[in-house]
Structures are given as C-alpha cells and as structure tokens.
Phi, psi and omega in degrees: 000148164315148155293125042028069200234035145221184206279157174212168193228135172232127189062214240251074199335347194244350171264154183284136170281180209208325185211163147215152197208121177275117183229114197050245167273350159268131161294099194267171209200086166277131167220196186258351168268028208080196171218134186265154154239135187242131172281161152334286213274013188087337150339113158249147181234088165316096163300263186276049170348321167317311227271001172264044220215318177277335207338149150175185181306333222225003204284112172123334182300152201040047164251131197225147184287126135224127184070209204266000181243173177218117196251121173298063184320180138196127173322174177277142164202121195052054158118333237233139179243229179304135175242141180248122176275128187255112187281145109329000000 
C-alpha cells in the first residue's frame, strides 16, 4: 500500500466507515454511504453510487481482500445476496 501523510475526506463525513481493504496501491474505503477507492495520489472514486440509496449500519462489515478482489458481504436487498467487486 501507498503512504498517506495528509488528511482526505472520502464520502459523505456523517457515514462511518465499516471496513477498509488495501489492494495493490489502493485503499478501497466501505462506508455505509458506499465504496470508494482512494489512490496513491489522493484521488477518491465512489465505485458505486447506486449503493447509497441501500446504506444502513452494517453495510460493508466483514469485508475482506483477495487477489485482485474485494468481497462485500450485504443483506439482502431486491433479490441480491453477497455481491462480488471486481477491483481493476
């Protein structure tokens, strides 16, 4: 992972974060408003945006890095069991 030696504000400052998972030089950043990845260069991305719409407390919790992936546990919602992110 990158070094990091100032402060970045990633989403929304009143959702929590619930998980973080270091993949190659990115920091990916669960939080209960969605998930983001913070770069090397300080650079935040909201990977889904859609996912704020579901938030709730728990969204993200016991999420863990393999490879090249990052697996998401998530309640059900319309259908939907674990959803898997295919990091780039």
């Amino acid at each position: 992972l990158a070094n990091w030696s100032t402060g970045t504000t990633v989403g929304d400052s009143a959702s929590p974060i619930t998980a973080l998972c270091g993949v190659g030089n990115d920091l990916v950043v669960i939080k209960t408003d969605g998930i983001y990845r913070l770069e090397a260069d300080g650079t935040v991305t909201n990977l889904r945006p859609e996912l704020a719409a579901f938030g709730h407390e728990n969204f993200g919790k016991a999420s863990w890095q393999w490879n090249d992936l990052v697996f998401i546990p998530m309640r059900r919602v319309m259908g939907t069991g674990n959803t898997l992110v295919d990091y780039p």
